Amino acid sequence: MNTRTLWAAAATVLAVTVLPACSSDNDTTTETSTTTPTSADALDAPTGTVDAPVTAPDLQTQMDVFFDPAAPVDAKVTVIENGEARTAVLTQFNDILTGYPLTATVGEVTGVDDTTVTAVTEVDGPHGGAPLTLTFTEVDDTWLLADDSTCSLLELGRLTCE
């Protein structure tokens, strides 16, 4: 199975598990509606909200570097939590991105606490895309893609953080 097929399969699985959570409730009653996070959201999104201490454009820089196949591994290490421990898998990820380019657009950012936010991020590839809820954490005054979210993204390419 080639890399393109693997990414297409991963995107399909992702779309099937994430997109049903995007349906709307057309009931026009005045009752307050609640939403239940999908299993994919529950894995990546801590509970509770506060004002976001960072903006989408600030986090976009990290995503641009992470998904840029021309960005050296040393640059990717600086935008993810535990980056030094991920150099080998980031090298593999760059190889995948060379043949199957992906982009990410950071959307709504929600504060979890003073050093953690979640961001709805649209990850797009040659065969479409899907919104993902990614977690970012502040380490030494720098916002980084959280380790769990990094590993979830790498798993789309059948790579592991182990």
Coordinates of N, CA, C and O in Angstrom, one line a residue:
M1 N 0.9 -1.2 0.0 CA 0.0 0.0 0.0 C 0.9 1.2 0.0 O 1.8 1.3 0.8
N2 N 0.7 2.2 -0.9 CA 1.6 3.3 -1.0 C 1.1 4.4 0.0 O 0.1 4.3 0.6
T3 N 2.0 5.4 0.2 CA 1.8 6.4 1.2 C 0.5 7.2 0.9 O -0.3 7.5 1.8
R4 N 0.2 7.5 -0.4 CA -1.0 8.2 -0.8 C -2.2 7.5 -0.3 O -3.2 8.1 0.2
T5 N -2.2 6.2 -0.5 CA -3.4 5.4 -0.1 C -3.5 5.4 1.4 O -4.6 5.5 1.9
L6 N -2.4 5.3 2.1 CA -2.5 5.3 3.6 C -3.0 6.6 4.1 O -3.9 6.6 5.0
W7 N -2.6 7.7 3.5 CA -3.1 9.1 3.9 C -4.6 9.2 3.6 O -5.4 9.7 4.3
A8 N -5.0 8.7 2.4 CA -6.4 8.8 2.0 C -7.2 8.0 3.0 O -8.3 8.4 3.4
A9 N -6.8 6.8 3.3 CA -7.5 5.9 4.3 C -7.6 6.6 5.6 O -8.6 6.6 6.3
A10 N -6.5 7.2 6.1 CA -6.5 7.9 7.4 C -7.4 9.0 7.4 O -8.2 9.3 8.3
A11 N -7.5 9.8 6.3 CA -8.4 10.9 6.2 C -9.8 10.5 6.2 O -10.7 11.1 6.8
T12 N -10.1 9.4 5.5 CA -11.4 8.8 5.5 C -11.9 8.4 6.9 O -13.0 8.8 7.3
V13 N -11.0 7.7 7.6 CA -11.4 7.3 8.9 C -11.6 8.5 9.8 O -12.5 8.5 10.6
L14 N -10.7 9.5 9.7 CA -10.8 10.7 10.5 C -12.1 11.4 10.2 O -12.8 11.8 11.1
A15 N -12.5 11.5 8.9 CA -13.7 12.2 8.5 C -14.9 11.5 9.1 O -15.9 12.1 9.6
V16 N -14.9 10.2 9.1 CA -16.0 9.4 9.5 C -16.2 9.5 11.0 O -17.3 9.6 11.6
T17 N -15.1 9.6 11.8 CA -15.2 9.7 13.2 C -15.4 11.2 13.7 O -16.0 11.4 14.8
V18 N -14.9 12.2 13.0 CA -15.0 13.5 13.4 C -16.2 14.3 12.9 O -16.9 15.0 13.6
L19 N -16.5 14.1 11.6 CA -17.6 14.9 11.0 C -19.0 14.7 11.6 O -19.7 15.6 11.6
P20 N -19.4 13.5 12.0 CA -20.7 13.4 12.7 C -20.9 14.3 13.8 O -22.0 14.7 14.1
A21 N -19.8 14.7 14.5 CA -19.9 15.7 15.6 C -20.2 17.1 15.1 O -20.6 17.9 15.9
C22 N -20.2 17.3 13.8 CA -20.4 18.6 13.3 C -21.9 18.9 12.9 O -22.2 19.9 12.4
S23 N -22.7 17.9 13.1 CA -24.1 18.1 12.7 C -24.8 19.1 13.6 O -24.3 19.3 14.8
S24 N -25.8 19.7 13.1 CA -26.5 20.8 13.9 C -27.8 20.3 14.4 O -28.4 19.4 13.8
D25 N -28.3 20.9 15.5 CA -29.6 20.6 16.0 C -30.6 21.7 15.5 O -30.4 22.9 15.8
N26 N -31.5 21.4 14.6 CA -32.4 22.3 14.0 C -33.6 22.6 14.9 O -34.5 23.3 14.4
D27 N -33.7 22.1 16.1 CA -34.8 22.4 17.0 C -34.8 23.8 17.4 O -33.8 24.4 17.8
T28 N -35.9 24.5 17.2 CA -36.0 26.0 17.5 C -36.5 26.3 18.8 O -36.8 27.4 19.1
T29 N -36.6 25.3 19.7 CA -37.1 25.6 21.1 C -36.1 26.4 21.8 O -34.9 26.5 21.4
T30 N -36.5 27.0 23.0 CA -35.5 27.8 23.7 C -34.7 27.1 24.7 O -34.0 27.7 25.5
E31 N -34.8 25.7 24.7 CA -34.0 25.0 25.7 C -32.5 25.1 25.4 O -32.2 25.3 24.2
T32 N -31.7 25.0 26.4 CA -30.3 25.1 26.2 C -29.9 23.7 25.7 O -30.2 22.7 26.3
S33 N -29.1 23.7 24.6 CA -28.6 22.4 24.2 C -27.2 22.1 24.7 O -26.5 23.1 25.0
T34 N -26.9 20.9 24.9 CA -25.6 20.5 25.3 C -25.0 19.6 24.2 O -25.7 18.9 23.5
T35 N -23.7 19.6 24.1 CA -23.1 18.7 23.2 C -22.2 17.7 23.9 O -21.6 18.0 25.0
T36 N -22.1 16.5 23.4 CA -21.2 15.5 24.0 C -20.0 15.4 23.0 O -20.2 15.2 21.8
P37 N -18.8 15.5 23.6 CA -17.6 15.4 22.7 C -17.5 14.0 22.1 O -17.9 13.0 22.7
T38 N -17.1 13.9 20.8 CA -16.8 12.6 20.2 C -15.6 12.0 20.8 O -14.8 12.7 21.5
S39 N -15.4 10.8 20.6 CA -14.2 10.1 21.2 C -12.9 10.7 20.7 O -12.0 10.9 21.5
A40 N -12.9 11.2 19.5 CA -11.7 11.9 19.0 C -11.4 13.2 19.7 O -10.3 13.5 20.1
D41 N -12.5 14.0 20.0 CA -12.4 15.2 20.8 C -12.0 14.9 22.2 O -11.2 15.6 22.8
A42 N -12.5 13.9 22.8 CA -12.2 13.5 24.2 C -10.8 13.2 24.3 O -10.2 13.4 25.4
L43 N -10.1 12.6 23.3 CA -8.7 12.2 23.4 C -7.8 13.5 23.4 O -6.8 13.5 24.1
D44 N -8.2 14.5 22.7 CA -7.4 15.6 22.5 C -7.7 16.9 23.3 O -6.9 17.7 23.5
A45 N -9.0 17.0 23.8 CA -9.4 18.2 24.3 C -9.6 18.1 25.8 O -10.5 17.4 26.3
P46 N -8.8 18.8 26.7 CA -9.1 18.8 28.1 C -10.4 19.6 28.3 O -10.9 20.3 27.5
T47 N -11.0 19.3 29.5 CA -12.3 20.0 29.8 C -12.1 21.3 30.4 O -11.0 21.6 31.0
G48 N -13.2 22.1 30.4 CA -13.1 23.5 31.0 C -12.6 24.5 30.0 O -11.9 24.2 29.1
T49 N -13.1 25.8 30.2 CA -12.6 26.8 29.3 C -12.3 28.1 30.1 O -12.9 28.4 31.1
V50 N -11.4 28.8 29.6 CA -11.0 30.2 30.1 C -10.7 31.0 28.9 O -10.7 30.5 27.8
D51 N -10.5 32.3 29.0 CA -10.1 33.1 27.9 C -8.8 32.6 27.3 O -7.9 32.3 28.1
A52 N -8.8 32.5 26.0 CA -7.6 32.0 25.4 C -6.4 33.0 25.5 O -6.6 34.1 25.1
P53 N -5.3 32.5 26.1 CA -4.1 33.4 26.2 C -3.3 33.6 25.0 O -2.2 34.2 25.0
V54 N -3.8 33.0 23.9 CA -3.0 33.0 22.6 C -4.0 33.0 21.5 O -5.2 32.6 21.6
T55 N -3.6 33.5 20.3 CA -4.5 33.6 19.2 C -4.3 32.6 18.1 O -3.2 32.0 18.1
A56 N -5.2 32.4 17.2 CA -5.0 31.5 16.1 C -3.8 31.8 15.2 O -3.0 30.9 14.9
P57 N -3.6 33.1 14.9 CA -2.4 33.4 14.1 C -1.1 33.0 14.8 O -0.1 32.6 14.2
D58 N -1.1 33.2 16.1 CA 0.1 32.8 16.9 C 0.4 31.2 16.7 O 1.5 30.8 16.6
L59 N -0.7 30.5 16.8 CA -0.5 29.0 16.7 C -0.4 28.5 15.2 O 0.2 27.5 15.0
Q60 N -0.8 29.4 14.3 CA -0.7 29.0 12.9 C 0.8 28.8 12.5 O 1.1 27.9 11.7
T61 N 1.7 29.6 13.1 CA 3.1 29.5 12.8 C 3.6 28.1 13.1 O 4.3 27.5 12.3
Q62 N 3.2 27.5 14.2 CA 3.6 26.2 14.6 C 3.1 25.1 13.6 O 3.8 24.2 13.2
M63 N 1.9 25.3 13.2 CA 1.3 24.3 12.2 C 2.0 24.4 10.8 O 2.2 23.4 10.2
D64 N 2.3 25.7 10.4 CA 3.0 25.8 9.1 C 4.3 25.1 9.1 O 4.7 24.4 8.2
V65 N 5.1 25.2 10.2 CA 6.4 24.6 10.3 C 6.2 23.1 10.4 O 6.8 22.3 9.7
F66 N 5.2 22.6 11.2 CA 5.0 21.2 11.4 C 4.7 20.5 10.1 O 5.1 19.4 9.8
F67 N 3.8 21.1 9.3 CA 3.4 20.4 8.0 C 4.2 20.8 6.8 O 3.9 20.3 5.7
D68 N 5.3 21.6 7.0 CA 6.1 22.0 5.8 C 7.2 20.9 5.6 O 8.1 20.7 6.4
P69 N 7.1 20.2 4.4 CA 8.1 19.1 4.2 C 9.5 19.6 4.0 O 10.4 18.9 4.2
A70 N 9.6 20.9 3.7 CA 10.9 21.5 3.5 C 11.5 22.0 4.8 O 12.7 22.3 4.9
A71 N 10.7 22.1 5.9 CA 11.2 22.5 7.2 C 12.1 21.4 7.7 O 11.7 20.3 7.8
P72 N 13.3 21.8 8.2 CA 14.2 20.7 8.7 C 13.6 20.2 10.1 O 12.9 20.9 10.7
V73 N 14.0 19.0 10.4 CA 13.5 18.4 11.6 C 13.9 19.3 12.8 O 13.1 19.4 13.7
D74 N 15.0 19.9 12.8 CA 15.4 20.8 13.9 C 14.4 21.9 14.1 O 14.1 22.4 15.2
A75 N 13.8 22.4 13.0 CA 12.8 23.5 13.1 C 11.5 22.9 13.7 O 10.8 23.5 14.5
K76 N 11.1 21.7 13.3 CA 9.9 21.0 13.8 C 10.0 20.7 15.3 O 9.0 20.8 16.0
V77 N 11.2 20.3 15.7 CA 11.4 20.1 17.1 C 11.1 21.3 18.0 O 10.6 21.1 19.1
T78 N 11.2 22.5 17.5 CA 11.0 23.7 18.3 C 9.5 24.1 18.4 O 9.2 25.0 19.1
V79 N 8.6 23.4 17.6 CA 7.2 23.8 17.6 C 6.3 22.7 18.3 O 5.1 22.9 18.3
I80 N 7.0 21.6 18.8 CA 6.2 20.6 19.4 C 6.7 20.3 20.8 O 7.9 20.4 21.0
E81 N 5.8 19.9 21.7 CA 6.2 19.5 23.0 C 7.0 18.2 22.9 O 6.7 17.3 22.1
N82 N 8.1 18.0 23.7 CA 8.9 16.8 23.6 C 9.6 16.6 22.3 O 9.8 15.5 21.9
G83 N 9.8 17.7 21.6 CA 10.4 17.7 20.2 C 11.7 16.9 20.1 O 11.8 16.1 19.2
E84 N 12.6 17.0 21.1 CA 13.9 16.3 21.0 C 13.7 14.8 21.0 O 14.4 14.1 20.4
A85 N 12.6 14.4 21.7 CA 12.3 12.9 21.7 C 11.7 12.4 20.5 O 11.6 11.2 20.3
R86 N 11.3 13.3 19.6 CA 10.5 12.9 18.4 C 11.3 13.1 17.1 O 10.8 13.0 16.0
T87 N 12.6 13.3 17.1 CA 13.4 13.6 15.9 C 13.3 12.5 14.9 O 13.2 12.7 13.7
A88 N 13.4 11.2 15.3 CA 13.4 10.1 14.3 C 12.0 10.0 13.6 O 12.0 9.9 12.4
V89 N 10.9 10.2 14.4 CA 9.6 10.1 13.8 C 9.3 11.3 12.9 O 8.6 11.3 11.9
L90 N 9.9 12.5 13.3 CA 9.7 13.7 12.5 C 10.4 13.6 11.2 O 9.9 14.1 10.1
T91 N 11.5 12.9 11.1 CA 12.2 12.6 9.9 C 11.4 11.8 9.0 O 11.2 12.1 7.8
Q92 N 10.8 10.8 9.5 CA 9.8 9.9 8.7 C 8.6 10.7 8.3 O 8.2 10.6 7.1
F93 N 8.1 11.6 9.1 CA 7.0 12.4 8.8 C 7.3 13.3 7.6 O 6.5 13.5 6.7
N94 N 8.5 13.9 7.6 CA 8.9 14.8 6.5 C 8.9 14.0 5.2 O 8.6 14.5 4.2
D95 N 9.4 12.8 5.2 CA 9.4 11.9 4.0 C 8.0 11.7 3.5 O 7.8 11.8 2.3
I96 N 7.1 11.5 4.4 CA 5.7 11.3 4.0 C 5.1 12.6 3.4 O 4.5 12.6 2.4
L97 N 5.4 13.7 4.1 CA 4.9 15.0 3.6 C 5.4 15.4 2.2 O 4.7 16.1 1.4
T98 N 6.6 14.9 1.9 CA 7.2 15.2 0.6 C 6.3 14.6 -0.5 O 6.1 15.2 -1.6
G99 N 5.7 13.4 -0.3 CA 4.9 12.7 -1.3 C 3.4 13.0 -1.1 O 2.6 12.8 -2.0
Y100 N 3.0 13.5 0.0 CA 1.6 13.7 0.3 C 1.5 15.0 1.2 O 1.4 14.9 2.4
P101 N 1.5 16.1 0.5 CA 1.5 17.4 1.2 C 0.2 17.6 2.0 O -0.9 17.4 1.5
L102 N 0.4 18.1 3.2 CA -0.8 18.5 4.1 C -0.6 19.9 4.5 O 0.5 20.4 4.6
T103 N -1.7 20.6 4.8 CA -1.7 21.9 5.4 C -2.7 21.9 6.6 O -3.5 21.0 6.7
A104 N -2.5 22.9 7.4 CA -3.4 23.0 8.6 C -3.7 24.5 8.8 O -2.9 25.3 8.6
T105 N -5.0 24.7 9.0 CA -5.5 26.1 9.3 C -6.1 26.2 10.6 O -7.1 25.5 10.9
V106 N -5.5 26.9 11.5 CA -5.9 27.0 12.9 C -7.2 27.9 12.9 O -7.1 29.1 12.4
G107 N -8.2 27.5 13.6 CA -9.4 28.3 13.7 C -9.7 28.7 15.1 O -8.8 29.2 15.7
E108 N -10.8 28.4 15.6 CA -11.2 28.9 16.9 C -10.3 28.3 18.0 O -10.1 27.1 18.1
V109 N -9.8 29.2 18.9 CA -9.0 28.8 20.0 C -9.7 29.0 21.3 O -10.4 30.0 21.5
T110 N -9.7 28.0 22.1 CA -10.4 28.0 23.4 C -9.4 27.7 24.5 O -8.6 26.8 24.5
G111 N -9.4 28.6 25.5 CA -8.5 28.5 26.6 C -9.0 27.3 27.6 O -10.2 27.2 27.8
V112 N -8.1 26.5 28.0 CA -8.3 25.5 29.0 C -7.9 26.0 30.4 O -8.6 25.9 31.4
D113 N -6.6 26.5 30.4 CA -6.1 27.2 31.6 C -5.0 28.2 31.1 O -5.0 28.4 29.9
D114 N -4.3 28.7 31.9 CA -3.3 29.8 31.5 C -2.2 29.3 30.6 O -1.6 30.1 29.9
T115 N -2.0 28.0 30.6 CA -0.9 27.4 29.7 C -1.3 26.4 28.8 O -0.5 25.7 28.2
T116 N -2.6 26.2 28.6 CA -3.2 25.2 27.7 C -4.4 25.7 27.0 O -5.2 26.3 27.5
V117 N -4.4 25.5 25.6 CA -5.5 25.9 24.8 C -5.8 24.7 23.9 O -5.0 23.9 23.6
T118 N -7.1 24.7 23.3 CA -7.4 23.8 22.2 C -7.7 24.7 21.1 O -8.2 25.8 21.2
A119 N -7.5 24.2 19.9 CA -7.8 24.9 18.6 C -8.4 24.0 17.6 O -7.8 22.9 17.3
V120 N -9.5 24.4 17.1 CA -10.1 23.6 16.0 C -9.3 23.9 14.8 O -9.1 25.1 14.4
T121 N -8.7 22.9 14.2 CA -7.7 23.1 13.1 C -8.1 22.2 11.9 O -8.3 21.0 12.1
E122 N -8.3 22.8 10.8 CA -8.6 22.1 9.6 C -7.4 21.6 8.9 O -6.5 22.3 8.5
V123 N -7.2 20.3 8.9 CA -6.1 19.6 8.2 C -6.5 19.2 6.8 O -7.5 18.4 6.7
D124 N -5.9 19.7 5.8 CA -6.2 19.4 4.4 C -5.1 18.7 3.7 O -3.9 19.0 3.9
G125 N -5.5 17.9 2.8 CA -4.6 17.2 1.9 C -5.1 17.1 0.5 O -6.2 17.6 0.2
P126 N -4.4 16.4 -0.4 CA -4.9 16.3 -1.7 C -6.3 15.7 -1.9 O -7.0 15.9 -2.9
H127 N -6.8 14.9 -0.9 CA -8.1 14.2 -1.0 C -9.1 14.8 -0.1 O -10.0 14.1 0.3
G128 N -8.9 16.0 0.4 CA -9.9 16.6 1.3 C -9.3 16.9 2.6 O -8.1 16.7 2.8
G129 N -10.2 17.2 3.6 CA -9.7 17.5 4.9 C -10.7 17.3 5.9 O -11.8 16.8 5.6
A130 N -10.3 17.6 7.2 CA -11.2 17.4 8.3 C -10.8 18.3 9.4 O -9.6 18.5 9.6
P131 N -11.8 18.7 10.2 CA -11.4 19.5 11.4 C -11.0 18.6 12.5 O -11.6 17.6 12.8
L132 N -9.9 19.0 13.2 CA -9.4 18.3 14.4 C -9.3 19.3 15.5 O -9.0 20.5 15.3
T133 N -9.5 18.8 16.7 CA -9.3 19.6 17.9 C -7.9 19.3 18.4 O -7.7 18.2 18.9
L134 N -7.0 20.2 18.3 CA -5.6 20.0 18.7 C -5.4 20.8 20.0 O -5.9 21.9 20.2
T135 N -4.5 20.3 20.8 CA -4.1 21.0 22.1 C -2.7 21.6 22.0 O -1.8 20.9 21.4
F136 N -2.6 22.8 22.5 CA -1.3 23.5 22.5 C -1.0 23.8 23.9 O -1.9 24.1 24.7
T137 N 0.3 23.8 24.3 CA 0.7 24.1 25.6 C 1.8 25.1 25.6 O 2.6 25.1 24.7
E138 N 1.9 26.0 26.6 CA 2.9 27.0 26.7 C 4.1 26.4 27.6 O 3.9 26.0 28.7
V139 N 5.3 26.4 27.0 CA 6.5 26.0 27.7 C 7.5 27.0 27.5 O 7.9 27.4 26.4
D140 N 8.0 27.6 28.6 CA 9.0 28.6 28.6 C 8.6 29.8 27.6 O 9.4 30.2 26.8
D141 N 7.4 30.3 27.8 CA 6.9 31.4 27.0 C 6.7 31.1 25.5 O 6.6 32.1 24.7
T142 N 6.7 29.9 25.1 CA 6.5 29.5 23.7 C 5.3 28.5 23.6 O 5.3 27.5 24.4
W143 N 4.4 28.7 22.7 CA 3.3 27.8 22.5 C 3.7 26.7 21.6 O 4.3 26.9 20.5
L144 N 3.5 25.5 22.1 CA 3.9 24.3 21.3 C 2.7 23.4 21.1 O 1.8 23.3 21.9
L145 N 2.7 22.6 20.0 CA 1.7 21.6 19.8 C 1.9 20.5 20.9 O 3.1 20.0 21.0
A146 N 0.9 20.2 21.7 CA 1.0 19.3 22.8 C 1.4 17.9 22.3 O 1.0 17.5 21.1
D147 N 2.1 17.2 23.1 CA 2.6 15.8 22.7 C 1.5 14.9 22.2 O 1.6 14.2 21.2
D148 N 0.4 14.8 23.0 CA -0.7 14.0 22.6 C -1.3 14.3 21.2 O -1.6 13.4 20.4
S149 N -1.4 15.6 20.9 CA -1.9 16.0 19.6 C -0.8 15.8 18.5 O -1.2 15.4 17.4
T150 N 0.4 15.9 18.8 CA 1.5 15.6 17.9 C 1.4 14.1 17.5 O 1.4 13.8 16.3
C151 N 1.3 13.3 18.5 CA 1.2 11.8 18.2 C 0.0 11.5 17.4 O 0.1 10.6 16.6
S152 N -1.1 12.1 17.7 CA -2.4 11.9 17.0 C -2.2 12.2 15.5 O -2.6 11.5 14.6
L153 N -1.5 13.3 15.2 CA -1.3 13.7 13.8 C -0.3 12.7 13.1 O -0.5 12.4 12.0
L154 N 0.7 12.3 13.8 CA 1.6 11.4 13.3 C 1.0 10.0 13.0 O 1.3 9.4 12.0
E155 N 0.0 9.6 13.8 CA -0.7 8.4 13.6 C -1.5 8.4 12.3 O -1.7 7.3 11.7
L156 N -1.9 9.5 11.8 CA -2.6 9.6 10.5 C -1.7 9.0 9.4 O -2.2 8.5 8.4
G157 N -0.4 9.2 9.6 CA 0.6 8.6 8.6 C 1.1 7.3 9.0 O 2.1 6.8 8.5
R158 N 0.4 6.7 10.0 CA 0.8 5.3 10.5 C 2.2 5.4 11.1 O 2.9 4.4 11.1
L159 N 2.5 6.5 11.8 CA 3.7 6.6 12.5 C 3.3 6.7 14.0 O 2.3 7.1 14.3
T160 N 4.2 6.2 14.8 CA 4.0 6.3 16.3 C 5.0 7.0 17.0 O 6.1 7.2 16.6
C161 N 4.6 7.5 18.2 CA 5.6 8.2 19.0 C 6.3 7.3 20.0 O 7.1 7.7 20.8
E162 N 6.1 6.0 19.9 CA 6.7 5.0 20.7 C 8.2 4.9 20.4 O 8.6 4.9 19.3

